[in-house]
Coordinates of C-alpha atoms and ligand atoms in Angstrom, one line a residue:
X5 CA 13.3 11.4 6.2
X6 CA 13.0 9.4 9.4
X7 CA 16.5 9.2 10.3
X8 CA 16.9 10.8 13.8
X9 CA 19.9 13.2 15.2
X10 CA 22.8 12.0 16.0
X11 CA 22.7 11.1 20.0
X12 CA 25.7 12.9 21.9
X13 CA 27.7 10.2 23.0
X14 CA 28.1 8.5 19.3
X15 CA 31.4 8.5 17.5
X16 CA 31.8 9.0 13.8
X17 CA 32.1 7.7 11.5
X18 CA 28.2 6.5 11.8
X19 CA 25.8 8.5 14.2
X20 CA 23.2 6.0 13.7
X21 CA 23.0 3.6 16.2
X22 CA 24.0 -0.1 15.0
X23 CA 20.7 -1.5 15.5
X24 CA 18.8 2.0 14.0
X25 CA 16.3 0.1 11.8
X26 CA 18.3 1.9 8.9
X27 CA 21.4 0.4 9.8
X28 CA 19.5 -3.2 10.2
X29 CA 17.7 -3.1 7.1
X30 CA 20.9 -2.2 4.8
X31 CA 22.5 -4.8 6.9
X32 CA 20.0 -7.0 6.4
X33 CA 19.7 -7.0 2.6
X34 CA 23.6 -6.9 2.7
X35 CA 23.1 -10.5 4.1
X36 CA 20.6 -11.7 1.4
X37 CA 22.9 -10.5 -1.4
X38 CA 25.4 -12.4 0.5
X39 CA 23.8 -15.6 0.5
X40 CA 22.6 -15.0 -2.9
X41 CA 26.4 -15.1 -4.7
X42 CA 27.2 -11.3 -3.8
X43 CA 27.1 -8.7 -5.8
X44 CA 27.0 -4.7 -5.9
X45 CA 23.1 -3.5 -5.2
X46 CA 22.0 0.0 -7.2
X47 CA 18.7 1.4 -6.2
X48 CA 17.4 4.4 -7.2
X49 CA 15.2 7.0 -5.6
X50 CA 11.8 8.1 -7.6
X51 CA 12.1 10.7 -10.8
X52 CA 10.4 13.6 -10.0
X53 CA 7.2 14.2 -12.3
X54 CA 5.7 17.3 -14.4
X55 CA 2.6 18.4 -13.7
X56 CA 2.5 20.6 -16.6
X57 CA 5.1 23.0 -17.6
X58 CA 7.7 23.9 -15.2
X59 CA 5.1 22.5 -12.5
X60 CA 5.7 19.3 -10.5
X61 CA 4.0 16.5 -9.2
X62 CA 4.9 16.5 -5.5
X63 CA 7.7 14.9 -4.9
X64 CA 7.0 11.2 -3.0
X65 CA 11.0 8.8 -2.7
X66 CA 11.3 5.4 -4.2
X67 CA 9.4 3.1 -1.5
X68 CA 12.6 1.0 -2.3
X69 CA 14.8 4.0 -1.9
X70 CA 13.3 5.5 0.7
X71 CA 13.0 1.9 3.0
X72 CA 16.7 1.7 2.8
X73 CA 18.1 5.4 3.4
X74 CA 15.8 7.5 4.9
X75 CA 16.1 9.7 2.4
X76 CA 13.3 11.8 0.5
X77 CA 14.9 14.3 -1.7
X78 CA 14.7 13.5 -5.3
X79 CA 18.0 12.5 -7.5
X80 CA 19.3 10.4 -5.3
X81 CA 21.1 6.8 -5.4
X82 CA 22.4 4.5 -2.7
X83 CA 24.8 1.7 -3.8
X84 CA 25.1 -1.4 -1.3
X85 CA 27.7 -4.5 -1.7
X86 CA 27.3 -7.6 -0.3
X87 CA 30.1 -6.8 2.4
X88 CA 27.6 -4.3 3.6
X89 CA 30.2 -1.0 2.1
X90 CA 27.3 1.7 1.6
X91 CA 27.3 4.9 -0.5
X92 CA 24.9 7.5 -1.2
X93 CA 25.1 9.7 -4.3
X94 CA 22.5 12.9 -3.9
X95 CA 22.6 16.7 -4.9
X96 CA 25.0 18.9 -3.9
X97 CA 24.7 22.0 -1.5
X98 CA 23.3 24.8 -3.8
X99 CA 22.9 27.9 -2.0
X100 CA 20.7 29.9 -4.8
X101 CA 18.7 26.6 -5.7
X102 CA 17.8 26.2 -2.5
X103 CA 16.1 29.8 -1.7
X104 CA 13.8 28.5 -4.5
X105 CA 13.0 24.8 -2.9
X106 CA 14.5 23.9 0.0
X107 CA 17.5 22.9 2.4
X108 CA 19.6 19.9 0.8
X109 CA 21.1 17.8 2.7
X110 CA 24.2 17.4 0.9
X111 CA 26.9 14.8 0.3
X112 CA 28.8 16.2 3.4
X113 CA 25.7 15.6 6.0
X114 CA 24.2 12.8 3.8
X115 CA 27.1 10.5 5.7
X116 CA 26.5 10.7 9.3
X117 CA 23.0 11.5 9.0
X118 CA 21.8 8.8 6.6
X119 CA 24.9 6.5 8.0
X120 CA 26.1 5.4 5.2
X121 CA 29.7 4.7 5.1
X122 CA 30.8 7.1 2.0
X123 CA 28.4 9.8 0.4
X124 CA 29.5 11.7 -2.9
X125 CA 27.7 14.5 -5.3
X126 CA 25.7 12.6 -8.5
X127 CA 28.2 13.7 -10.4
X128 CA 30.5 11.6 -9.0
X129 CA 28.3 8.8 -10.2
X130 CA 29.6 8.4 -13.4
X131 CA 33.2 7.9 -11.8
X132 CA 32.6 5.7 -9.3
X133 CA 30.1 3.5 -10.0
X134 CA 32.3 1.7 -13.1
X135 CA 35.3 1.4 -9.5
X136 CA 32.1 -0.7 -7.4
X137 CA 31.4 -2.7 -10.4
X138 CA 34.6 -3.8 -11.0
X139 CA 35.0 -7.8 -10.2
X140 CA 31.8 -7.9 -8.8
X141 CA 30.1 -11.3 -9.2
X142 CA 26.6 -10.0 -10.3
X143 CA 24.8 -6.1 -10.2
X144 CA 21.6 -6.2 -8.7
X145 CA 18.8 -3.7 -9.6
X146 CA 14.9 -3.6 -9.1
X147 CA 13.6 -5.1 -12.5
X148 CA 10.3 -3.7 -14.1
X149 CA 10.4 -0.6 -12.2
X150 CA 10.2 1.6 -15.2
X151 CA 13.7 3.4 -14.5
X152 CA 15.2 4.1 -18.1
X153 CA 17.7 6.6 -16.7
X154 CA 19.2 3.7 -14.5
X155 CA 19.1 1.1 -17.2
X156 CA 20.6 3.6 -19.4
X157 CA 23.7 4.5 -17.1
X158 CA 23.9 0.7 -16.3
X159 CA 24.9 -0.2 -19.3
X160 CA 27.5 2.7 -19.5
X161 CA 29.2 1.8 -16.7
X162 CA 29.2 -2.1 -17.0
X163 CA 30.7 -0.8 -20.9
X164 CA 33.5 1.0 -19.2
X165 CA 34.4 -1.6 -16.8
X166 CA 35.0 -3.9 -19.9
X167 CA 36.9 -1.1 -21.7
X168 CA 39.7 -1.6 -18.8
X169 CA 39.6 -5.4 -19.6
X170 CA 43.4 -4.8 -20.4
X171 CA 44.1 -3.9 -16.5
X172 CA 42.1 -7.0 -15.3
X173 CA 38.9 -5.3 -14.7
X174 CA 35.6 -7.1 -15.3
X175 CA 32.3 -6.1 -15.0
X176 CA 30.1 -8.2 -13.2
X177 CA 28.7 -11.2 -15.4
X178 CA 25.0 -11.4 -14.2
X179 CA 22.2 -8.8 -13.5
X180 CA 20.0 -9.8 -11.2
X181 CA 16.4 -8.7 -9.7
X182 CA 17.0 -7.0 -6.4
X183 CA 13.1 -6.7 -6.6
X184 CA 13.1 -10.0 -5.2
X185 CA 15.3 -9.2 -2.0
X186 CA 13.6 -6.4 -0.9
X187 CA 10.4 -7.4 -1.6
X188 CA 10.4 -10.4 1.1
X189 CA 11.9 -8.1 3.4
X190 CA 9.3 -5.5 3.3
X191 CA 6.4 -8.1 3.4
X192 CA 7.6 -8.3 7.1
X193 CA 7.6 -5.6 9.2
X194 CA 9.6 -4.6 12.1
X195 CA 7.9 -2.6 15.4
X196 CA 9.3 0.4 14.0
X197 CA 7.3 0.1 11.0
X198 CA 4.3 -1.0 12.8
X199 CA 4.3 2.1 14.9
X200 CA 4.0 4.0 11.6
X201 CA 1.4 2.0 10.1
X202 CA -0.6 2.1 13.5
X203 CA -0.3 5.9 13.5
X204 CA -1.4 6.0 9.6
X205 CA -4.5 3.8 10.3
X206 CA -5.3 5.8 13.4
X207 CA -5.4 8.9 11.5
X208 CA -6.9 7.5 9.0
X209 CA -9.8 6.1 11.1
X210 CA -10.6 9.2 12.8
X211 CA -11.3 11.1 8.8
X212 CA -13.7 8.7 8.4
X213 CA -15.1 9.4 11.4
X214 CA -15.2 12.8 10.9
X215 CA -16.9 12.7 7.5
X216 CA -19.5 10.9 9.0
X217 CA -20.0 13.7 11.4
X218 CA -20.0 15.9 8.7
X219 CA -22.7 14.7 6.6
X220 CA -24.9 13.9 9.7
X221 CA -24.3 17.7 10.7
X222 CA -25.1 18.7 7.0
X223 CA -28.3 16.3 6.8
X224 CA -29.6 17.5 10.1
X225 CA -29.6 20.8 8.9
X226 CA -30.9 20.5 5.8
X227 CA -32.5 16.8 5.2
X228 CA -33.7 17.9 1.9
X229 CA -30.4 19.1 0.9
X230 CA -27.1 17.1 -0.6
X231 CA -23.6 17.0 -0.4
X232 CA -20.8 17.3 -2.9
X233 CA -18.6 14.4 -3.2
X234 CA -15.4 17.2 -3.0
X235 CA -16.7 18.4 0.1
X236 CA -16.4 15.1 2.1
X237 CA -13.1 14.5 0.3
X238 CA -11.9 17.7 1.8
X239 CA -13.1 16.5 5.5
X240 CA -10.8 13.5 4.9
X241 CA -7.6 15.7 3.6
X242 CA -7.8 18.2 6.6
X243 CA -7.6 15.4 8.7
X244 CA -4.5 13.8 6.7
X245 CA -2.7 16.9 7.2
X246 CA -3.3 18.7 10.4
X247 CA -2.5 14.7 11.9
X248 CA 1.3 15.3 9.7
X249 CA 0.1 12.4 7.4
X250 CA 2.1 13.6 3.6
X251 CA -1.4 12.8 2.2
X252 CA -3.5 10.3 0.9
X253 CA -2.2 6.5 0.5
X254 CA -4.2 6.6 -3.2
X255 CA -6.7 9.0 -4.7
X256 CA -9.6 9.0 -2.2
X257 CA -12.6 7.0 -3.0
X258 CA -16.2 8.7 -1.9
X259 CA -18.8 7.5 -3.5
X260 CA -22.3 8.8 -3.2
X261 CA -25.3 6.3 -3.5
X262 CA -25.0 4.6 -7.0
X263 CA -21.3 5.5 -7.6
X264 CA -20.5 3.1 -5.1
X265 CA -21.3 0.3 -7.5
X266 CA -17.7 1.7 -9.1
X267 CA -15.3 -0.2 -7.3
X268 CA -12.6 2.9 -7.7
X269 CA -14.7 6.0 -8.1
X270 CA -12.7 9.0 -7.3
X271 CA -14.7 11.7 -5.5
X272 CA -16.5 13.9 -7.3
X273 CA -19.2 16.1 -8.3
X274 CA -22.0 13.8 -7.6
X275 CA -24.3 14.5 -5.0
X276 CA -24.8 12.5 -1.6
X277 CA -28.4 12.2 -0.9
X278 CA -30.0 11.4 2.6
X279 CA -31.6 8.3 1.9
X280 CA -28.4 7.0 0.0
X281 CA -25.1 5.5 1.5
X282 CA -21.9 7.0 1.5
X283 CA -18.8 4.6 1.0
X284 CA -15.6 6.0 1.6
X285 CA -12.1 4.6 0.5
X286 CA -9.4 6.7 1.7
X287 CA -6.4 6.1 4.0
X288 CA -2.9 8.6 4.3
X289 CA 0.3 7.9 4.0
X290 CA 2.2 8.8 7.3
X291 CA 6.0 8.4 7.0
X292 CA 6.3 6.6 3.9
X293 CA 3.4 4.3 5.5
X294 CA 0.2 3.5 3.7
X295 CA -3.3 2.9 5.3
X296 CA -6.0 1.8 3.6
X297 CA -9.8 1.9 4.9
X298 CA -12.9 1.8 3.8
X299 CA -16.5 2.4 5.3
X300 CA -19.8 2.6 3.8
X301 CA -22.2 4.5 6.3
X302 CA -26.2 6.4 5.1
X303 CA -25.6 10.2 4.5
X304 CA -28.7 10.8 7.2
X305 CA -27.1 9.1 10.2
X306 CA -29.1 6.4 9.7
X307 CA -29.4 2.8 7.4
X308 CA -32.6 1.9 5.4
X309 CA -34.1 -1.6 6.1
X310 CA -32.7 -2.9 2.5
X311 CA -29.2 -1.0 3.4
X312 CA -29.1 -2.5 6.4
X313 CA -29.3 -6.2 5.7
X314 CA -26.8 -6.1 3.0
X315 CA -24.4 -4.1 5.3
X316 CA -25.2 -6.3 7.9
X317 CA -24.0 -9.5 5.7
X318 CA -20.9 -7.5 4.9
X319 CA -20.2 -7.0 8.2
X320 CA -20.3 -11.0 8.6
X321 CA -18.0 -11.3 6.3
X322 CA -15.5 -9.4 7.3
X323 CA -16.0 -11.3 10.8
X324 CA -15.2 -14.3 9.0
X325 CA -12.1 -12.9 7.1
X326 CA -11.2 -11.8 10.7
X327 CA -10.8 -15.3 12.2
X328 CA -9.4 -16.5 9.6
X329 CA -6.2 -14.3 9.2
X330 CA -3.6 -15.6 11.6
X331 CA -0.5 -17.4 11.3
X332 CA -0.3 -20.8 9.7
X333 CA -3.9 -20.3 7.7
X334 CA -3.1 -18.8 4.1
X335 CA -3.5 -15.4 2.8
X336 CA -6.5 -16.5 0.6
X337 CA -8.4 -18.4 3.5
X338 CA -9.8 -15.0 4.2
X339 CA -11.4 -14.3 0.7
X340 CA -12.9 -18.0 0.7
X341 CA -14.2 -17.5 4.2
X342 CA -15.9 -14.1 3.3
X343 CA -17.1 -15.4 0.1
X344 CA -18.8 -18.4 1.8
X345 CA -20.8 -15.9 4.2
X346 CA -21.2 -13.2 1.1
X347 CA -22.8 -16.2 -1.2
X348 CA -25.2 -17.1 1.7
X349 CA -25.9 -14.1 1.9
X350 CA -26.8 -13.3 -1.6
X351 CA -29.2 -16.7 -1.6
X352 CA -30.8 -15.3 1.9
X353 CA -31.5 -11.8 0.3
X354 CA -32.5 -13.6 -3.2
X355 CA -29.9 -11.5 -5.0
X356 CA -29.0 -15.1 -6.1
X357 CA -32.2 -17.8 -6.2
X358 CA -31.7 -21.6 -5.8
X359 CA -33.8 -22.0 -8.6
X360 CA -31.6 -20.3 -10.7
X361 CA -28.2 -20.3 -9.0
X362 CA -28.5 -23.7 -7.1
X363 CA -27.3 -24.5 -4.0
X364 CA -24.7 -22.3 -2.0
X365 CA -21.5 -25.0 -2.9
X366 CA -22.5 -24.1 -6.6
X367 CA -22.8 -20.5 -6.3
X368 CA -19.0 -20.6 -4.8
X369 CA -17.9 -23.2 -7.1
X370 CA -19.4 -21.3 -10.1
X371 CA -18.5 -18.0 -9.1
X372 CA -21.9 -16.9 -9.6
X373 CA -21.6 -14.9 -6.5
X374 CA -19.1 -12.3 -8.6
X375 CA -21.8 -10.6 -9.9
X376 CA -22.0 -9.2 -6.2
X377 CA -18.6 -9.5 -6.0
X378 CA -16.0 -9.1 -7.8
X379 CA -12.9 -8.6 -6.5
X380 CA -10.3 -10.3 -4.0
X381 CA -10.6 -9.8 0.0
X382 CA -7.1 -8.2 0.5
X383 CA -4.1 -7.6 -0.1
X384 CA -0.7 -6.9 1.4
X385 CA -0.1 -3.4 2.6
X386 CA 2.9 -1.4 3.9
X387 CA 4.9 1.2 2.0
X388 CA 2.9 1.0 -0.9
X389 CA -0.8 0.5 -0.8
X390 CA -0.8 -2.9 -2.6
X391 CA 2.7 -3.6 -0.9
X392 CA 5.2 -6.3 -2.2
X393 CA 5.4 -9.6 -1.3
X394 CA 4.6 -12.9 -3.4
X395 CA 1.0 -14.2 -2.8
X396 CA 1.7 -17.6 -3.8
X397 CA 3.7 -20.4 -1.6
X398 CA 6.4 -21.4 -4.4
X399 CA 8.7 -23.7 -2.4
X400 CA 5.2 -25.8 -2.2
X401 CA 4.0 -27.8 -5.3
X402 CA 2.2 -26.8 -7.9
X403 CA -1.7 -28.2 -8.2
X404 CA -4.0 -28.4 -10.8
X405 CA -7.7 -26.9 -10.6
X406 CA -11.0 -26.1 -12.1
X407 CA -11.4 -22.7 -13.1
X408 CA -15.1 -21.3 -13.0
X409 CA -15.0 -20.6 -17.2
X410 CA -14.6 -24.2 -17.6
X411 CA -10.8 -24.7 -17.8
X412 CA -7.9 -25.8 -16.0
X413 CA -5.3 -23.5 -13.9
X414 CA -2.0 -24.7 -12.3
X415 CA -0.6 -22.4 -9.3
X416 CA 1.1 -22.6 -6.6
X417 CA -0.8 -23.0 -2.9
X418 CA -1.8 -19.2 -1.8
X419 CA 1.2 -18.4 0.9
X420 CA 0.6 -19.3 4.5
X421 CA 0.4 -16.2 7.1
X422 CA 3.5 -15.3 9.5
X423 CA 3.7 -12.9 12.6
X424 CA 4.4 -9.2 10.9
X425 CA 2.9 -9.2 7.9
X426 CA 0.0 -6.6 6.8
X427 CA -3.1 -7.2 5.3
X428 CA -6.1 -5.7 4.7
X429 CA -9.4 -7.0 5.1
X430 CA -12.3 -5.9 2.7
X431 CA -15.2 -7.5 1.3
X432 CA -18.3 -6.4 -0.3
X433 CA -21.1 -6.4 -2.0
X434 CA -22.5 -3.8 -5.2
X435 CA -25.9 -4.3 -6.7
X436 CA -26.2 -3.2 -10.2
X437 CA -29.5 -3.3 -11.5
X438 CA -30.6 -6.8 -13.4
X439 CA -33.2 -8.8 -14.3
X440 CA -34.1 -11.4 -11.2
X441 CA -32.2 -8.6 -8.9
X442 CA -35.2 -7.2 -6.2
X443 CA -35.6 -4.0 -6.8
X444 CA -35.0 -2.5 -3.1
X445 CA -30.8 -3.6 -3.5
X446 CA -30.3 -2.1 -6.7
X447 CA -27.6 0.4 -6.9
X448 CA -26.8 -0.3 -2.9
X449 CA -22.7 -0.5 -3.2
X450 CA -21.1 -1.5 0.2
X451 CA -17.3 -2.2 1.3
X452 CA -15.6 -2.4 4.9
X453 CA -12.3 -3.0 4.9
X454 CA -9.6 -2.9 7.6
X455 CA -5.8 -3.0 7.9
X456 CA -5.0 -6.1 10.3
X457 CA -1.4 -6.7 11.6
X458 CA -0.5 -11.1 11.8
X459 CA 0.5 -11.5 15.4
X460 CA 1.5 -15.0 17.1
X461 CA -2.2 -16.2 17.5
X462 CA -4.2 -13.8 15.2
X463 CA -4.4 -10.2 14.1
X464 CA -4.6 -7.0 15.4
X465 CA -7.0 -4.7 13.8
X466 CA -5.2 -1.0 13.7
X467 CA -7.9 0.8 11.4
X468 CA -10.8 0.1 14.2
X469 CA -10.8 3.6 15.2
X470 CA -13.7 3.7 13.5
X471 CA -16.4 1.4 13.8
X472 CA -17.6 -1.2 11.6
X473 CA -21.0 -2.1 13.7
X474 CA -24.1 -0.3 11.5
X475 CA -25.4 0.5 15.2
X476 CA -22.1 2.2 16.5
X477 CA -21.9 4.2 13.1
X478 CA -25.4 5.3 13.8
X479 CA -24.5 6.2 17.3
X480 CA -21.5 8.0 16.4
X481 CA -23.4 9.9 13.8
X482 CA -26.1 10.9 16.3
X483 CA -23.0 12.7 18.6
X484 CA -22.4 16.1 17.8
X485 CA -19.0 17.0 15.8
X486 CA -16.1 17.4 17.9
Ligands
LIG526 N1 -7.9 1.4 -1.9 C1 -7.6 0.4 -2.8 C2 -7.9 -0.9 -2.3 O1 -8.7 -1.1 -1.4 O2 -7.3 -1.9 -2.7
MN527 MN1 -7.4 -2.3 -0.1
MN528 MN1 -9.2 0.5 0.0

């Protein structure tokens, strides 16, 4: 929960201060319903999850949810009309649950603490939601986000409305995507949110650098040794948590050597060797804020020629995604200007040969350069890892287009960049073994990526507590663990 105390010298009925991000967001998406025909707003937080048996996942809100309240204990709703009237339905006070798992806030608290103007106990869902619904112009609810329960009770309510048609009651005579709302609002983010995802990169950044101390230390030891996967995995986790991150952002990815060449290999048993890289993919959440970073470093302390002059094009590439993410260029002027450096690259190496793949136009233009690489140069990130937010500019016409299996697409132009958005940076390239491949790449998987913040001229690169450089990795490898 990231809603503060209530400072001294408020007055009920809201502690929160008017322009507490909380308070501006609800008010905020209050607006957009507004300007969207009005309507009564229903999100709900996430359903907790069996692990097995009585034994649960840990518990993690609604991004939705939790982006608009504050709030992070489970069975929870928050209701919000167009007029900006706010209520929060949660579990009540239960003083023998709650030896067994914890303080809850309760409906009573739930009010001034969250700031919403009226908070009841779920049960009082059932009774008042059917009283909100009533002449509302549409209901508004977050489609495709797998919540039955909701859907279930929606219809309930919108029945009993109708049942008081007699009165002059009438439920509301369009459902509507909320997703839509709060999606464009979260593709922006305030200062507030920045300081979060700053922090969350920062931690992150300094895991990777301490894994990388770790298997130098381990190496240096014992060069003829290895390393388990689980062990370097368990670096990054102390770090998480002894920084107060919740966790990781997504199951970490460390991949020794060849398992690189698995674009989402979760560590493991396998072995890191010290003539094989290490590529890690691992960022925390802090706050209900993702990170999301990724290095690729050797297990000795120090890159092989062959490892070297892919990582080195990699590193290009990412340069060239760099400069051009900022505002006005579009969100997939980064992935063309990376692939443009990775396909020279490819033809300079002879991963790709002239002869066979022709010149470096047709290696983009025929995508031969997605044997190397395969997948997209970044996406947005925020709450969730892959954060909402459209890609595509749809107030911009539609255009037609080759596609590289020989057909024809139609899309919309990819979106153009704006101050406060989040992406991340991360190309790469993984050799497989194959016939025309030299034999020195094979099995070489390599990724950098970075979380960059769109300012007024450029972006900020938050994740660069680590470095990128293969010299400064070295470097920092060589220094002794903290
Ligand atoms: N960590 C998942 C990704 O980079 O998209
Ligand atoms: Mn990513
Ligand atoms: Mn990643």
């Amino acid at each position: 929960m990231n809603a503060p105390a209530a400072p001294a010298q408020q007055t009920p009925p809201s502690p929160l201060h008017p322009l507490h991000p909380l308070h501006e967001r609800r008010a905020e998406l209050a607006r957009r319903l507004h300007a969207a025909g009005g309507g009564v707003a229903i999100v709900m937080t996430a359903p907790e999850v069996t692990r097995s048996r009585d034994t649960e996942h840990p518990f993690r809100a609604d991004s939705h949810f939790h982006y608009l309240t504050g709030f992070d204990e489970p069975e929870a709703v928050l209701v919000l009309r167009a007029d900006g009237h706010s209520e929060l339905f949660c579990r009540e006070k239960h003083p023998e649950q709650e030896v067994w798992t914890g303080v809850r806030l309760g409906p009573d608290a739930a009010r001034e603490t969250l700031g919403v103007a009226a908070a009841y106990p779920l049960s009082q869902l059932d009774r008042r939601l059917p009283e909100l619904l009533n002449q509302a112009p549409a209901v508004w609810t977050v489609f495709g986000s797998g919540d039955e329960p909701l859907d279930q009770r929606l219809d309930g309510w919108l029945a009993e409305v109708r049942a008081q048609s007699h009165f002059g009651h009438a439920p509301p005579s369009t459902h509507r995507d909320l997703g839509v709302l709060l999606d464009e609002m979260r593709l922006f983010k305030r200062d507030d949110e920045l300081a979060l995802m700053r922090r969350a990169a920062g931690i992150s950044a300094g895991a990777h650098r301490r894994a990388m101390r770790f298997c130098a230390a381990r190496f240096r030891a014992d060069p003829a040794g290895s390393v388990a996967e689980y062990e370097i995995e368990a670096e990054l986790l102390h770090e998480f948590r002894r920084h107060g991150a919740a966790g990781p952002a997504y199951p970490s990815i460390v991949a020794a050597g060849r398992n690189a060449c698995v674009l989402h290999h979760s560590a493991g048993a396998a072995r890191l060797r010290a003539d094989e890289l290490c590529l890690i993919d691992a960022g925390c959440e802090f706050d209900g804020y993702a990170s999301d970073v990724t290095r690729t470093f050797p297990a000795s302390g120090r890159y092989s020629a062959p490892q070297r002059e892919l990582y080195d094009i990699v590193v290009a590439a990412q340069e060239a995604a760099v400069a051009a993410t900022r505002p006005g260029l579009r969100h997939r002027d980064a992935h063309h200007a990376a692939v443009r450096v990775l396909a020279q690259g490819m033809l300079d190496t002879g991963l790709l040969s002239p002869d066979r793949h022709g010149s470096l136009d047709d290696v983009i233009e025929k995508a031969h350069y997605r044997q190397f690489f395969m997948h997209g140069t970044g996406h947005w990130l925020g709450r969730d890892v892959h954060d909402t937010g459209d890609y595509l500019a749809r107030d911009e016409a539609p255009f037609e287009q080759p596609d590289y299996l020989g057909g024809r697409v139609v899309k919309h132009p990819s979106r153009k960049l704006e101050p406060g958005m989040v992406v991340t940076l991360e190309p790469g390239l993984y050799v497989r073994p194959a016939e025309g491949v030299p034999e020195r790449y094979w099995h070489i998987g390599i990724r950098i990526e970075d979380d960059a913040v769109l300012t007024a001229h450029g972006c900020e690169l938050i994740s660069r507590g680590v470095p990128v450089q293969a010299d400064e990795i070295e470097a920092l490898m060589r220094s002794e663990l903290p």
